[in-house]
mmCIF file of C-alpha atoms and ligand atoms in Angstrom:
data_model
loop_
_atom_site.group_PDB
_atom_site.id
_atom_site.type_symbol
_atom_site.label_atom_id
_atom_site.label_comp_id
_atom_site.label_asym_id
_atom_site.label_seq_id
_atom_site.Cartn_x
_atom_site.Cartn_y
_atom_site.Cartn_z
ATOM 1 C CA MET J 1 -26.116 45.338 20.620
ATOM 2 C CA GLN J 2 -23.467 47.623 21.702
ATOM 3 C CA LYS J 3 -22.732 45.268 24.851
ATOM 4 C CA ARG J 4 -22.472 42.186 22.915
ATOM 5 C CA ARG J 5 -20.278 43.697 20.362
ATOM 6 C CA PHE J 6 -17.511 44.671 23.078
ATOM 7 C CA PHE J 7 -18.502 41.217 24.608
ATOM 8 C CA SER J 8 -17.359 39.725 21.112
ATOM 9 C CA LEU J 9 -14.434 41.653 20.618
ATOM 10 C CA SER J 10 -13.256 41.241 23.745
ATOM 11 C CA ALA J 11 -13.310 37.572 23.439
ATOM 12 C CA GLY J 12 -11.658 37.472 19.949
ATOM 13 C CA ALA J 13 -8.805 39.749 21.499
ATOM 14 C CA VAL J 14 -8.615 37.351 24.378
ATOM 15 C CA LEU J 15 -8.124 34.564 21.579
ATOM 16 C CA VAL J 16 -5.318 36.461 19.612
ATOM 17 C CA ALA J 17 -3.540 36.900 22.933
ATOM 18 C CA LEU J 18 -3.979 33.444 24.020
ATOM 19 C CA SER J 19 -2.760 32.161 20.457
ATOM 20 C CA LEU J 20 0.215 34.325 20.417
ATOM 21 C CA ALA J 21 1.354 33.339 23.717
ATOM 22 C CA GLY J 22 0.182 29.976 23.561
ATOM 23 C CA THR J 23 0.376 28.225 19.785
ATOM 24 C CA PRO J 24 4.265 28.248 19.014
ATOM 25 C CA ALA J 25 4.828 26.075 22.531
ATOM 26 C CA LEU J 26 1.880 24.044 21.912
ATOM 27 C CA ALA J 27 3.149 23.368 18.556
ATOM 28 C CA GLN J 28 7.001 22.643 19.794
ATOM 29 C CA ASP J 29 5.504 19.966 22.043
ATOM 30 C CA LYS J 30 3.349 18.509 19.009
ATOM 31 C CA PHE J 31 4.315 16.521 15.783
ATOM 32 C CA LYS J 32 2.035 15.853 13.268
ATOM 33 C CA ILE J 33 1.172 13.284 10.791
ATOM 34 C CA GLY J 34 -1.151 13.874 7.832
ATOM 35 C CA LEU J 35 -2.390 10.802 5.900
ATOM 36 C CA ILE J 36 -4.269 11.007 2.953
ATOM 37 C CA LEU J 37 -6.279 8.130 2.034
ATOM 38 C CA PRO J 38 -9.192 6.999 0.229
ATOM 39 C CA MET J 39 -12.040 6.726 3.002
ATOM 40 C CA THR J 40 -14.660 6.921 0.285
ATOM 41 C CA GLY J 41 -14.935 5.523 -3.121
ATOM 42 C CA GLN J 42 -13.713 2.631 -4.814
ATOM 43 C CA GLN J 43 -10.339 2.126 -2.897
ATOM 44 C CA ALA J 44 -12.117 2.728 0.369
ATOM 45 C CA SER J 45 -10.376 -0.363 1.795
ATOM 46 C CA THR J 46 -7.007 0.762 1.375
ATOM 47 C CA GLY J 47 -8.260 4.103 3.524
ATOM 48 C CA ARG J 48 -9.595 1.766 6.199
ATOM 49 C CA GLN J 49 -7.041 -0.495 6.950
ATOM 50 C CA ILE J 50 -4.333 1.907 6.738
ATOM 51 C CA GLU J 51 -6.097 3.845 9.435
ATOM 52 C CA ALA J 52 -7.029 1.232 11.397
ATOM 53 C CA ALA J 53 -2.807 0.458 11.397
ATOM 54 C CA ALA J 54 -1.770 3.502 12.338
ATOM 55 C CA ARG J 55 -4.335 3.758 15.209
ATOM 56 C CA LEU J 56 -3.056 0.280 16.206
ATOM 57 C CA TYR J 57 0.481 0.759 16.055
ATOM 58 C CA MET J 58 0.101 4.444 18.107
ATOM 59 C CA ALA J 59 -2.413 1.985 20.655
ATOM 60 C CA GLN J 60 0.819 -0.563 20.953
ATOM 61 C CA ASN J 61 3.702 2.384 21.038
ATOM 62 C CA GLY J 62 2.077 5.186 22.955
ATOM 63 C CA ASP J 63 1.373 8.902 21.800
ATOM 64 C CA THR J 64 4.156 10.883 22.980
ATOM 65 C CA VAL J 65 7.794 10.530 21.311
ATOM 66 C CA ALA J 66 10.924 11.934 22.100
ATOM 67 C CA GLY J 67 8.888 14.448 24.266
ATOM 68 C CA LYS J 68 6.339 15.224 21.421
ATOM 69 C CA LYS J 69 2.608 14.174 21.184
ATOM 70 C CA ILE J 70 1.721 12.622 18.320
ATOM 71 C CA GLU J 71 -1.054 13.889 16.445
ATOM 72 C CA LEU J 72 -2.614 11.944 13.507
ATOM 73 C CA ILE J 73 -4.788 13.623 10.916
ATOM 74 C CA ILE J 74 -6.739 12.027 8.445
ATOM 75 C CA LYS J 75 -7.998 13.140 5.255
ATOM 76 C CA ASP J 76 -10.387 11.399 2.371
ATOM 77 C CA ASP J 77 -8.890 12.127 -0.933
ATOM 78 C CA ALA J 78 -11.122 9.657 -2.482
ATOM 79 C CA ALA J 79 -8.376 8.338 -4.744
ATOM 80 C CA THR J 80 -8.631 11.565 -6.908
ATOM 81 C CA PRO J 81 -5.403 13.117 -7.477
ATOM 82 C CA ASP J 82 -6.555 16.634 -7.679
ATOM 83 C CA GLN J 83 -7.982 16.537 -3.948
ATOM 84 C CA THR J 84 -4.912 14.629 -3.005
ATOM 85 C CA LYS J 85 -2.842 17.817 -3.915
ATOM 86 C CA ARG J 86 -5.225 20.426 -2.609
ATOM 87 C CA LEU J 87 -5.501 18.156 0.346
ATOM 88 C CA ALA J 88 -1.480 17.500 1.088
ATOM 89 C CA GLN J 89 -1.078 21.627 0.760
ATOM 90 C CA GLU J 90 -3.422 22.024 3.314
ATOM 91 C CA LEU J 91 -2.000 19.804 5.477
ATOM 92 C CA VAL J 92 1.234 21.694 4.699
ATOM 93 C CA VAL J 93 0.150 25.312 5.018
ATOM 94 C CA ASN J 94 -2.176 25.042 7.695
ATOM 95 C CA GLU J 95 -1.671 22.320 9.871
ATOM 96 C CA LYS J 96 2.000 22.828 9.742
ATOM 97 C CA VAL J 97 2.082 18.895 9.327
ATOM 98 C CA ASN J 98 5.708 17.396 9.909
ATOM 99 C CA VAL J 99 5.447 14.353 7.901
ATOM 100 C CA LEU J 100 2.871 13.373 5.044
ATOM 101 C CA GLY J 101 1.786 9.381 4.600
ATOM 102 C CA GLY J 102 -0.821 7.360 3.103
ATOM 103 C CA PHE J 103 -1.328 7.808 -0.674
ATOM 104 C CA GLY J 104 -3.664 4.698 -1.693
ATOM 105 C CA VAL J 105 -3.279 4.783 -5.822
ATOM 106 C CA THR J 106 -0.318 5.933 -7.843
ATOM 107 C CA PRO J 107 -1.663 9.119 -9.147
ATOM 108 C CA ALA J 108 -2.593 10.599 -5.678
ATOM 109 C CA ALA J 109 1.122 10.124 -4.478
ATOM 110 C CA LEU J 110 2.118 11.664 -7.441
ATOM 111 C CA ALA J 111 -0.016 14.544 -6.967
ATOM 112 C CA ALA J 112 1.594 15.176 -3.712
ATOM 113 C CA ALA J 113 5.576 14.653 -4.478
ATOM 114 C CA PRO J 114 5.794 18.497 -5.581
ATOM 115 C CA ILE J 115 4.546 19.084 -2.248
ATOM 116 C CA ALA J 116 6.537 17.431 -0.580
ATOM 117 C CA THR J 117 10.081 18.737 -2.349
ATOM 118 C CA GLN J 118 8.753 22.568 -2.012
ATOM 119 C CA SER J 119 7.992 22.165 1.617
ATOM 120 C CA LYS J 120 10.518 19.758 2.295
ATOM 121 C CA THR J 121 8.435 17.175 4.183
ATOM 122 C CA PRO J 122 9.153 13.862 4.248
ATOM 123 C CA LEU J 123 6.308 11.778 2.434
ATOM 124 C CA VAL J 124 5.907 7.966 3.399
ATOM 125 C CA VAL J 125 4.138 5.920 0.712
ATOM 126 C CA MET J 126 2.140 3.594 2.642
ATOM 127 C CA ALA J 127 -0.080 2.069 -0.164
ATOM 128 C CA ALA J 128 0.603 2.975 -3.896
ATOM 129 C CA ALA J 129 3.215 0.543 -5.644
ATOM 130 C CA THR J 130 4.277 1.891 -9.193
ATOM 131 C CA SER J 131 8.145 1.635 -9.419
ATOM 132 C CA SER J 132 8.900 5.553 -10.177
ATOM 133 C CA ILE J 133 7.176 6.771 -7.287
ATOM 134 C CA THR J 134 10.129 7.627 -5.417
ATOM 135 C CA GLU J 135 11.787 9.423 -8.200
ATOM 136 C CA ALA J 136 8.960 12.106 -8.255
ATOM 137 C CA SER J 137 10.311 13.846 -5.032
ATOM 138 C CA PRO J 138 13.592 13.213 -3.012
ATOM 139 C CA TYR J 139 11.182 13.216 -0.010
ATOM 140 C CA ILE J 140 9.574 10.529 -0.731
ATOM 141 C CA VAL J 141 10.714 7.030 1.348
ATOM 142 C CA ARG J 142 8.396 4.064 0.356
ATOM 143 C CA THR J 143 7.346 1.428 2.781
ATOM 144 C CA SER J 144 4.348 -0.346 0.406
ATOM 145 C CA PHE J 145 6.213 -2.509 -2.321
ATOM 146 C CA THR J 146 6.688 -2.076 -5.974
ATOM 147 C CA LEU J 147 4.996 -4.054 -8.490
ATOM 148 C CA PRO J 148 8.091 -4.995 -10.010
ATOM 149 C CA GLN J 149 9.718 -6.554 -7.085
ATOM 150 C CA VAL J 150 6.430 -8.965 -6.848
ATOM 151 C CA SER J 151 5.841 -9.576 -10.710
ATOM 152 C CA VAL J 152 9.644 -11.420 -11.547
ATOM 153 C CA SER J 153 9.293 -13.896 -8.591
ATOM 154 C CA LEU J 154 5.757 -14.952 -10.321
ATOM 155 C CA ALA J 155 7.428 -14.896 -13.888
ATOM 156 C CA ASP J 156 10.228 -17.102 -12.211
ATOM 157 C CA TRP J 157 7.909 -19.620 -10.924
ATOM 158 C CA ALA J 158 5.754 -19.847 -13.688
ATOM 159 C CA PRO J 159 7.966 -22.040 -16.322
ATOM 160 C CA LYS J 160 9.079 -24.283 -13.953
ATOM 161 C CA ASN J 161 5.653 -25.413 -12.739
ATOM 162 C CA GLY J 162 4.522 -26.083 -16.605
ATOM 163 C CA ILE J 163 3.490 -22.298 -17.133
ATOM 164 C CA LYS J 164 4.535 -21.519 -20.611
ATOM 165 C CA LYS J 165 1.882 -19.210 -22.334
ATOM 166 C CA VAL J 166 0.600 -16.856 -20.713
ATOM 167 C CA VAL J 167 -2.338 -13.857 -21.037
ATOM 168 C CA THR J 168 -1.757 -10.977 -18.931
ATOM 169 C CA LEU J 169 -4.686 -8.789 -17.769
ATOM 170 C CA VAL J 170 -3.628 -5.664 -15.744
ATOM 171 C CA SER J 171 -5.641 -2.356 -15.023
ATOM 172 C CA ASP J 172 -4.559 0.283 -17.127
ATOM 173 C CA TYR J 173 -2.125 2.627 -15.422
ATOM 174 C CA GLY J 174 1.095 2.758 -13.502
ATOM 175 C CA PRO J 175 1.633 -0.317 -11.200
ATOM 176 C CA GLY J 176 -0.389 -2.415 -14.005
ATOM 177 C CA ILE J 177 2.117 -1.284 -16.831
ATOM 178 C CA ASP J 178 4.516 -2.065 -14.210
ATOM 179 C CA ALA J 179 3.113 -5.343 -13.735
ATOM 180 C CA GLU J 180 2.824 -6.363 -17.602
ATOM 181 C CA LYS J 181 6.411 -5.304 -18.153
ATOM 182 C CA TYR J 182 8.298 -6.541 -15.626
ATOM 183 C CA PHE J 183 6.268 -10.063 -15.959
ATOM 184 C CA LYS J 184 6.573 -10.155 -19.449
ATOM 185 C CA ASP J 185 10.276 -9.327 -19.473
ATOM 186 C CA ARG J 186 11.180 -11.965 -16.950
ATOM 187 C CA LEU J 187 8.759 -14.772 -18.591
ATOM 188 C CA THR J 188 9.962 -14.230 -21.645
ATOM 189 C CA PHE J 189 13.866 -14.483 -20.464
ATOM 190 C CA ASN J 190 13.061 -17.756 -18.836
ATOM 191 C CA GLY J 191 11.892 -19.213 -22.272
ATOM 192 C CA GLY J 192 8.053 -18.923 -21.417
ATOM 193 C CA GLN J 193 5.647 -16.372 -23.552
ATOM 194 C CA VAL J 194 3.305 -13.333 -23.364
ATOM 195 C CA VAL J 195 0.820 -13.943 -26.092
ATOM 196 C CA GLU J 196 -1.674 -11.281 -25.467
ATOM 197 C CA GLN J 197 -1.979 -8.391 -23.124
ATOM 198 C CA LEU J 198 -5.064 -7.054 -22.021
ATOM 199 C CA ARG J 199 -5.577 -3.546 -19.937
ATOM 200 C CA VAL J 200 -8.754 -2.716 -18.404
ATOM 201 C CA PRO J 201 -10.023 0.257 -17.111
ATOM 202 C CA LEU J 202 -9.413 1.377 -13.442
ATOM 203 C CA ARG J 203 -12.383 3.363 -13.068
ATOM 204 C CA SER J 204 -15.726 0.893 -12.757
ATOM 205 C CA PRO J 205 -13.904 -2.109 -14.784
ATOM 206 C CA ASP J 206 -16.038 -4.685 -16.658
ATOM 207 C CA PHE J 207 -13.822 -8.009 -16.979
ATOM 208 C CA ALA J 208 -16.341 -9.899 -18.767
ATOM 209 C CA PRO J 209 -15.541 -9.140 -22.660
ATOM 210 C CA PHE J 210 -11.870 -9.526 -21.527
ATOM 211 C CA LEU J 211 -12.242 -13.076 -20.081
ATOM 212 C CA GLN J 212 -14.176 -13.819 -22.918
ATOM 213 C CA LYS J 213 -10.800 -13.123 -25.021
ATOM 214 C CA VAL J 214 -8.442 -15.229 -22.866
ATOM 215 C CA ARG J 215 -11.058 -18.453 -22.999
ATOM 216 C CA ASP J 216 -10.676 -17.840 -26.590
ATOM 217 C CA ILE J 217 -6.728 -17.760 -26.462
ATOM 218 C CA LYS J 218 -6.515 -20.772 -24.213
ATOM 219 C CA PRO J 219 -3.338 -20.232 -22.409
ATOM 220 C CA ASP J 220 -1.656 -22.139 -19.673
ATOM 221 C CA ALA J 221 -2.413 -19.245 -17.642
ATOM 222 C CA LEU J 222 -3.749 -15.735 -16.968
ATOM 223 C CA PHE J 223 -1.838 -13.331 -15.199
ATOM 224 C CA VAL J 224 -3.430 -10.413 -13.492
ATOM 225 C CA PHE J 225 -3.002 -7.215 -11.420
ATOM 226 C CA VAL J 226 -5.989 -5.161 -10.391
ATOM 227 C CA PRO J 227 -5.663 -2.939 -7.361
ATOM 228 C CA SER J 228 -6.735 -3.888 -3.761
ATOM 229 C CA GLY J 229 -10.243 -4.049 -3.454
ATOM 230 C CA ALA J 230 -11.015 -4.881 -7.425
ATOM 231 C CA GLY J 231 -9.584 -8.848 -6.744
ATOM 232 C CA ALA J 232 -12.919 -10.205 -5.832
ATOM 233 C CA ALA J 233 -14.522 -9.197 -9.334
ATOM 234 C CA VAL J 234 -12.187 -10.892 -11.056
ATOM 235 C CA MET J 235 -12.412 -14.275 -9.402
ATOM 236 C CA LYS J 236 -16.063 -14.482 -9.504
ATOM 237 C CA GLN J 237 -15.858 -13.591 -13.547
ATOM 238 C CA PHE J 238 -12.921 -15.983 -13.897
ATOM 239 C CA LEU J 239 -15.211 -18.593 -12.428
ATOM 240 C CA GLU J 240 -18.403 -17.569 -13.593
ATOM 241 C CA ARG J 241 -16.963 -17.492 -17.462
ATOM 242 C CA GLY J 242 -15.682 -21.172 -16.986
ATOM 243 C CA LEU J 243 -11.791 -20.327 -17.248
ATOM 244 C CA ASP J 244 -10.513 -22.694 -14.421
ATOM 245 C CA LYS J 245 -12.914 -25.670 -16.215
ATOM 246 C CA ALA J 246 -11.140 -24.592 -19.578
ATOM 247 C CA GLY J 247 -7.778 -25.338 -17.968
ATOM 248 C CA ILE J 248 -6.499 -22.033 -17.782
ATOM 249 C CA LYS J 249 -4.775 -21.246 -14.104
ATOM 250 C CA LEU J 250 -4.984 -17.989 -12.607
ATOM 251 C CA ILE J 251 -2.111 -16.377 -11.446
ATOM 252 C CA ALA J 252 -1.470 -13.003 -9.989
ATOM 253 C CA THR J 253 0.298 -10.515 -7.651
ATOM 254 C CA GLY J 254 -1.219 -10.933 -4.167
ATOM 255 C CA ASP J 255 -3.325 -7.526 -4.578
ATOM 256 C CA VAL J 256 -5.822 -9.945 -6.380
ATOM 257 C CA THR J 257 -6.372 -12.564 -3.397
ATOM 258 C CA ASP J 258 -5.757 -9.732 -1.230
ATOM 259 C CA ASP J 259 -6.755 -10.823 2.522
ATOM 260 C CA ASP J 260 -9.202 -7.740 2.676
ATOM 261 C CA GLN J 261 -11.204 -10.020 0.517
ATOM 262 C CA LEU J 262 -9.996 -13.422 0.056
ATOM 263 C CA ASN J 263 -11.871 -15.511 2.653
ATOM 264 C CA ASP J 264 -15.290 -14.262 1.077
ATOM 265 C CA MET J 265 -14.198 -15.540 -2.592
ATOM 266 C CA GLY J 266 -15.232 -18.789 -1.938
ATOM 267 C CA ASP J 267 -13.944 -22.419 -2.432
ATOM 268 C CA GLY J 268 -12.944 -21.497 -6.017
ATOM 269 C CA ALA J 269 -10.128 -19.498 -4.930
ATOM 270 C CA LEU J 270 -8.516 -22.418 -3.456
ATOM 271 C CA GLY J 271 -4.737 -23.048 -5.465
ATOM 272 C CA VAL J 272 -4.502 -20.239 -7.405
ATOM 273 C CA VAL J 273 -0.495 -19.396 -6.377
ATOM 274 C CA THR J 274 0.535 -15.642 -6.438
ATOM 275 C CA SER J 275 3.415 -13.412 -5.353
ATOM 276 C CA HIS J 276 3.421 -10.687 -2.825
ATOM 277 C CA HIS J 277 5.576 -9.249 0.161
ATOM 278 C CA TYR J 278 2.760 -10.100 2.966
ATOM 279 C CA SER J 279 0.287 -12.455 3.743
ATOM 280 C CA ALA J 280 -2.023 -12.645 7.134
ATOM 281 C CA ALA J 281 -0.694 -16.460 7.747
ATOM 282 C CA HIS J 282 2.606 -15.822 7.419
ATOM 283 C CA PRO J 283 4.322 -17.584 10.071
ATOM 284 C CA SER J 284 6.463 -15.530 12.229
ATOM 285 C CA ALA J 285 5.688 -14.517 15.981
ATOM 286 C CA MET J 286 5.110 -11.085 15.193
ATOM 287 C CA ASN J 287 2.855 -11.594 12.788
ATOM 288 C CA LYS J 288 0.343 -13.676 14.736
ATOM 289 C CA LYS J 289 0.707 -10.958 17.444
ATOM 290 C CA PHE J 290 -0.105 -8.184 14.645
ATOM 291 C CA VAL J 291 -3.000 -10.179 13.066
ATOM 292 C CA GLU J 292 -4.398 -11.023 16.669
ATOM 293 C CA ALA J 293 -4.238 -7.324 18.076
ATOM 294 C CA PHE J 294 -5.296 -6.080 14.697
ATOM 295 C CA GLU J 295 -8.613 -8.198 14.248
ATOM 296 C CA LYS J 296 -9.306 -7.543 17.945
ATOM 297 C CA ALA J 297 -9.318 -3.482 17.489
ATOM 298 C CA ASN J 298 -11.391 -3.822 14.459
ATOM 299 C CA LYS J 299 -14.176 -6.231 15.085
ATOM 300 C CA GLY J 300 -12.908 -8.980 13.324
ATOM 301 C CA MET J 301 -11.332 -7.224 10.210
ATOM 302 C CA ARG J 302 -8.411 -9.370 8.920
ATOM 303 C CA PRO J 303 -4.944 -6.930 7.953
ATOM 304 C CA ASN J 304 -4.065 -7.214 4.499
ATOM 305 C CA PHE J 305 -0.985 -5.957 2.864
ATOM 306 C CA MET J 306 -2.083 -2.502 3.068
ATOM 307 C CA ALA J 307 -2.312 -2.434 6.796
ATOM 308 C CA VAL J 308 1.382 -3.762 6.793
ATOM 309 C CA GLY J 309 2.201 -0.569 4.776
ATOM 310 C CA GLY J 310 0.365 1.954 7.344
ATOM 311 C CA TYR J 311 1.834 -0.056 10.280
ATOM 312 C CA ASP J 312 5.452 -0.229 8.870
ATOM 313 C CA GLY J 313 5.173 3.534 7.884
ATOM 314 C CA MET J 314 4.463 4.726 11.259
ATOM 315 C CA ARG J 315 7.026 2.523 12.860
ATOM 316 C CA VAL J 316 9.745 4.735 10.343
ATOM 317 C CA ILE J 317 7.927 7.852 11.553
ATOM 318 C CA TYR J 318 8.352 7.049 15.175
ATOM 319 C CA GLU J 319 12.107 5.996 14.811
ATOM 320 C CA ALA J 320 13.114 9.036 12.821
ATOM 321 C CA LEU J 321 11.360 11.535 15.395
ATOM 322 C CA LYS J 322 13.510 9.448 17.734
ATOM 323 C CA ALA J 323 16.825 9.109 16.382
ATOM 324 C CA THR J 324 16.275 13.203 15.855
ATOM 325 C CA LYS J 325 15.722 13.534 19.761
ATOM 326 C CA GLY J 326 12.033 15.023 18.944
ATOM 327 C CA GLN J 327 13.935 18.203 17.028
ATOM 328 C CA GLY J 328 13.699 16.845 13.360
ATOM 329 C CA GLY J 329 12.983 19.295 10.844
ATOM 330 C CA GLY J 330 12.102 17.641 7.429
ATOM 331 C CA ASP J 331 15.692 17.231 6.363
ATOM 332 C CA ALA J 332 16.574 15.493 9.283
ATOM 333 C CA LEU J 333 14.328 13.420 9.707
ATOM 334 C CA LEU J 334 14.439 12.270 6.144
ATOM 335 C CA ALA J 335 17.839 11.019 7.009
ATOM 336 C CA ALA J 336 16.865 9.341 9.639
ATOM 337 C CA MET J 337 14.118 7.409 7.745
ATOM 338 C CA LYS J 338 16.817 6.068 5.162
ATOM 339 C CA GLY J 339 18.787 3.172 5.898
ATOM 340 C CA GLN J 340 16.284 1.779 8.751
ATOM 341 C CA ILE J 341 15.968 -1.866 9.149
ATOM 342 C CA PHE J 342 13.652 -3.652 11.310
ATOM 343 C CA GLU J 343 11.667 -6.802 11.478
ATOM 344 C CA SER J 344 7.692 -5.978 10.062
ATOM 345 C CA PRO J 345 4.820 -8.390 10.467
ATOM 346 C CA ARG J 346 5.775 -9.147 6.965
ATOM 347 C CA GLY J 347 9.378 -10.139 7.637
ATOM 348 C CA LYS J 348 12.597 -8.179 7.943
ATOM 349 C CA ILE J 349 12.583 -4.717 5.903
ATOM 350 C CA PHE J 350 14.896 -2.407 5.004
ATOM 351 C CA ILE J 351 14.550 1.307 3.363
ATOM 352 C CA ASP J 352 17.187 1.647 1.192
ATOM 353 C CA ALA J 353 19.176 5.061 2.078
ATOM 354 C CA GLN J 354 19.931 5.423 -2.131
ATOM 355 C CA THR J 355 16.528 4.943 -3.481
ATOM 356 C CA ARG J 356 14.549 5.263 -0.518
ATOM 357 C CA ASP J 357 12.709 1.930 -1.588
ATOM 358 C CA ILE J 358 11.803 -0.958 0.459
ATOM 359 C CA VAL J 359 14.142 -3.987 -0.056
ATOM 360 C CA GLN J 360 11.770 -7.225 1.392
ATOM 361 C CA ASP J 361 11.513 -10.719 1.296
ATOM 362 C CA VAL J 362 8.805 -11.506 -1.472
ATOM 363 C CA TYR J 363 6.625 -15.185 -1.178
ATOM 364 C CA LEU J 364 5.178 -17.086 -3.501
ATOM 365 C CA ARG J 365 1.776 -18.153 -2.074
ATOM 366 C CA LYS J 366 -1.066 -20.492 -2.507
ATOM 367 C CA VAL J 367 -4.960 -20.058 -1.101
ATOM 368 C CA GLU J 368 -5.466 -22.814 0.948
ATOM 369 C CA ARG J 369 -8.638 -23.097 3.581
ATOM 370 C CA LYS J 370 -6.708 -23.195 7.230
ATOM 371 C CA ASN J 371 -9.144 -23.142 10.448
ATOM 372 C CA GLY J 372 -11.927 -23.094 8.126
ATOM 373 C CA GLN J 373 -11.020 -19.795 6.654
ATOM 374 C CA LEU J 374 -9.249 -18.901 2.950
ATOM 375 C CA TYR J 375 -5.237 -17.646 3.505
ATOM 376 C CA ASN J 376 -2.531 -17.364 1.353
ATOM 377 C CA VAL J 377 -0.162 -20.258 2.621
ATOM 378 C CA GLU J 378 3.521 -19.037 1.842
ATOM 379 C CA PHE J 379 5.202 -22.045 -0.078
ATOM 380 C CA ASP J 380 8.438 -20.261 -1.157
ATOM 381 C CA VAL J 381 10.312 -17.257 -0.378
ATOM 382 C CA ILE J 382 12.861 -14.927 -2.565
ATOM 383 C CA LYS J 383 15.308 -13.233 -0.060
ATOM 384 C CA ASP J 384 15.906 -9.062 0.209
ATOM 385 C CA VAL J 385 14.293 -8.555 -3.535
ATOM 386 C CA LYS J 386 15.086 -4.655 -4.357
ATOM 387 C CA ASP J 387 12.754 -3.292 -6.784
ATOM 388 C CA PRO J 388 13.865 -4.006 -10.187
ATOM 389 C CA GLY J 389 12.757 -1.218 -11.571
ATOM 390 C CA LYS J 390 15.535 0.586 -9.930
ATOM 391 C CA ALA J 391 18.180 -1.497 -11.141
ATOM 392 C CA LYS J 392 19.186 0.091 -14.216
HETATM 393 C C1 PHB C 1 -1.270 1.786 -6.758
HETATM 394 O O1 PHB C 1 -2.148 2.661 -7.323
HETATM 395 O O2 PHB C 1 -0.198 2.063 -6.776
HETATM 396 C C2 PHB C 1 -1.671 0.533 -6.180
HETATM 397 C C3 PHB C 1 -2.494 0.526 -5.782
HETATM 398 C C4 PHB C 1 -3.501 -0.412 -5.280
HETATM 399 C C5 PHB C 1 -2.500 -1.600 -5.270
HETATM 400 C C6 PHB C 1 -1.202 -1.605 -5.920
HETATM 401 C C7 PHB C 1 -0.971 -0.253 -6.436
HETATM 402 O O3 PHB C 1 -3.368 -2.930 -4.729
#
């Protein structure tokens, strides 16, 4: 007994001595990126896509940058803001991460924002897309998109293509409210009319009663925003209720014809027009390489717009670390993230230094069958779109 106790004490002492002598040097050589993602629950596909993209970026660009060994830490918040906040705290206080990233939904990004501010830790939003998120902390940088950014382009396209009378249907929270407002304002400006605005709950929505209502109103088109992962259910019920046969067109942000689900939606999805910042079918050399490498590394999984937000987010972090020569504290890293401009698999992107938000091309796309698979095929582009939510 006595002996064992002595042994464990001395082992403990050795550990303390080791950590005193060893950890600071080790810590200095490490650069920790803490990604908080929904790996379980309704938004799990977002976590799966972003994790895969972050790992691909590291595999392609190495795990040592400016003399620092990059350590990627992934935490699952199940898209629940209480958990996001606790995990952000743990990552900053215990793990001493240099950068926070991920954030699958708006409430998660907003919950972590005060922790970024208090600890002066840059926070890279790779998924969430409500316009106001970047205003929640001066340490937030975004590599995803905003709903106003993509919604206005569709509201410019619609009336020129015979769509004047529209019903909107959105998930009832930040990005949905943004999509509804910016789509309506622009459509109205263009001489169209939103005749009804429907909001569905974010958690386990039942679209059926809402779609029945749309059928009764019989607009030219139904405009939809639901978050990544929920699009297939909307498409299925839209077709099951015969809205297409009743002559109602489905138009949407690209979240609905999500590349993660599109290929399983079937021929009913053919011809659906959406606006978005990324399609796996984007015809650039860089994107072809990206899609090929991503599919190869992930048993054929097709990257969606979440993956691209994660991939580009990693690039923004890597380049900031390089620019600060591995020395970057939070403020220096943040400064080096602002103003970055580079080619992404989606096209050219720019992190606006003033707003810390992304400026990017927005594409109009139509679902088509290509080589036997369903894709969002781009047919028009609006260049260098800033978030209209910031143009106050
Ligand atoms: C968000 O919660 O901000 C969000 C989530 C998924 C999307 C778009 C926006 O596809």
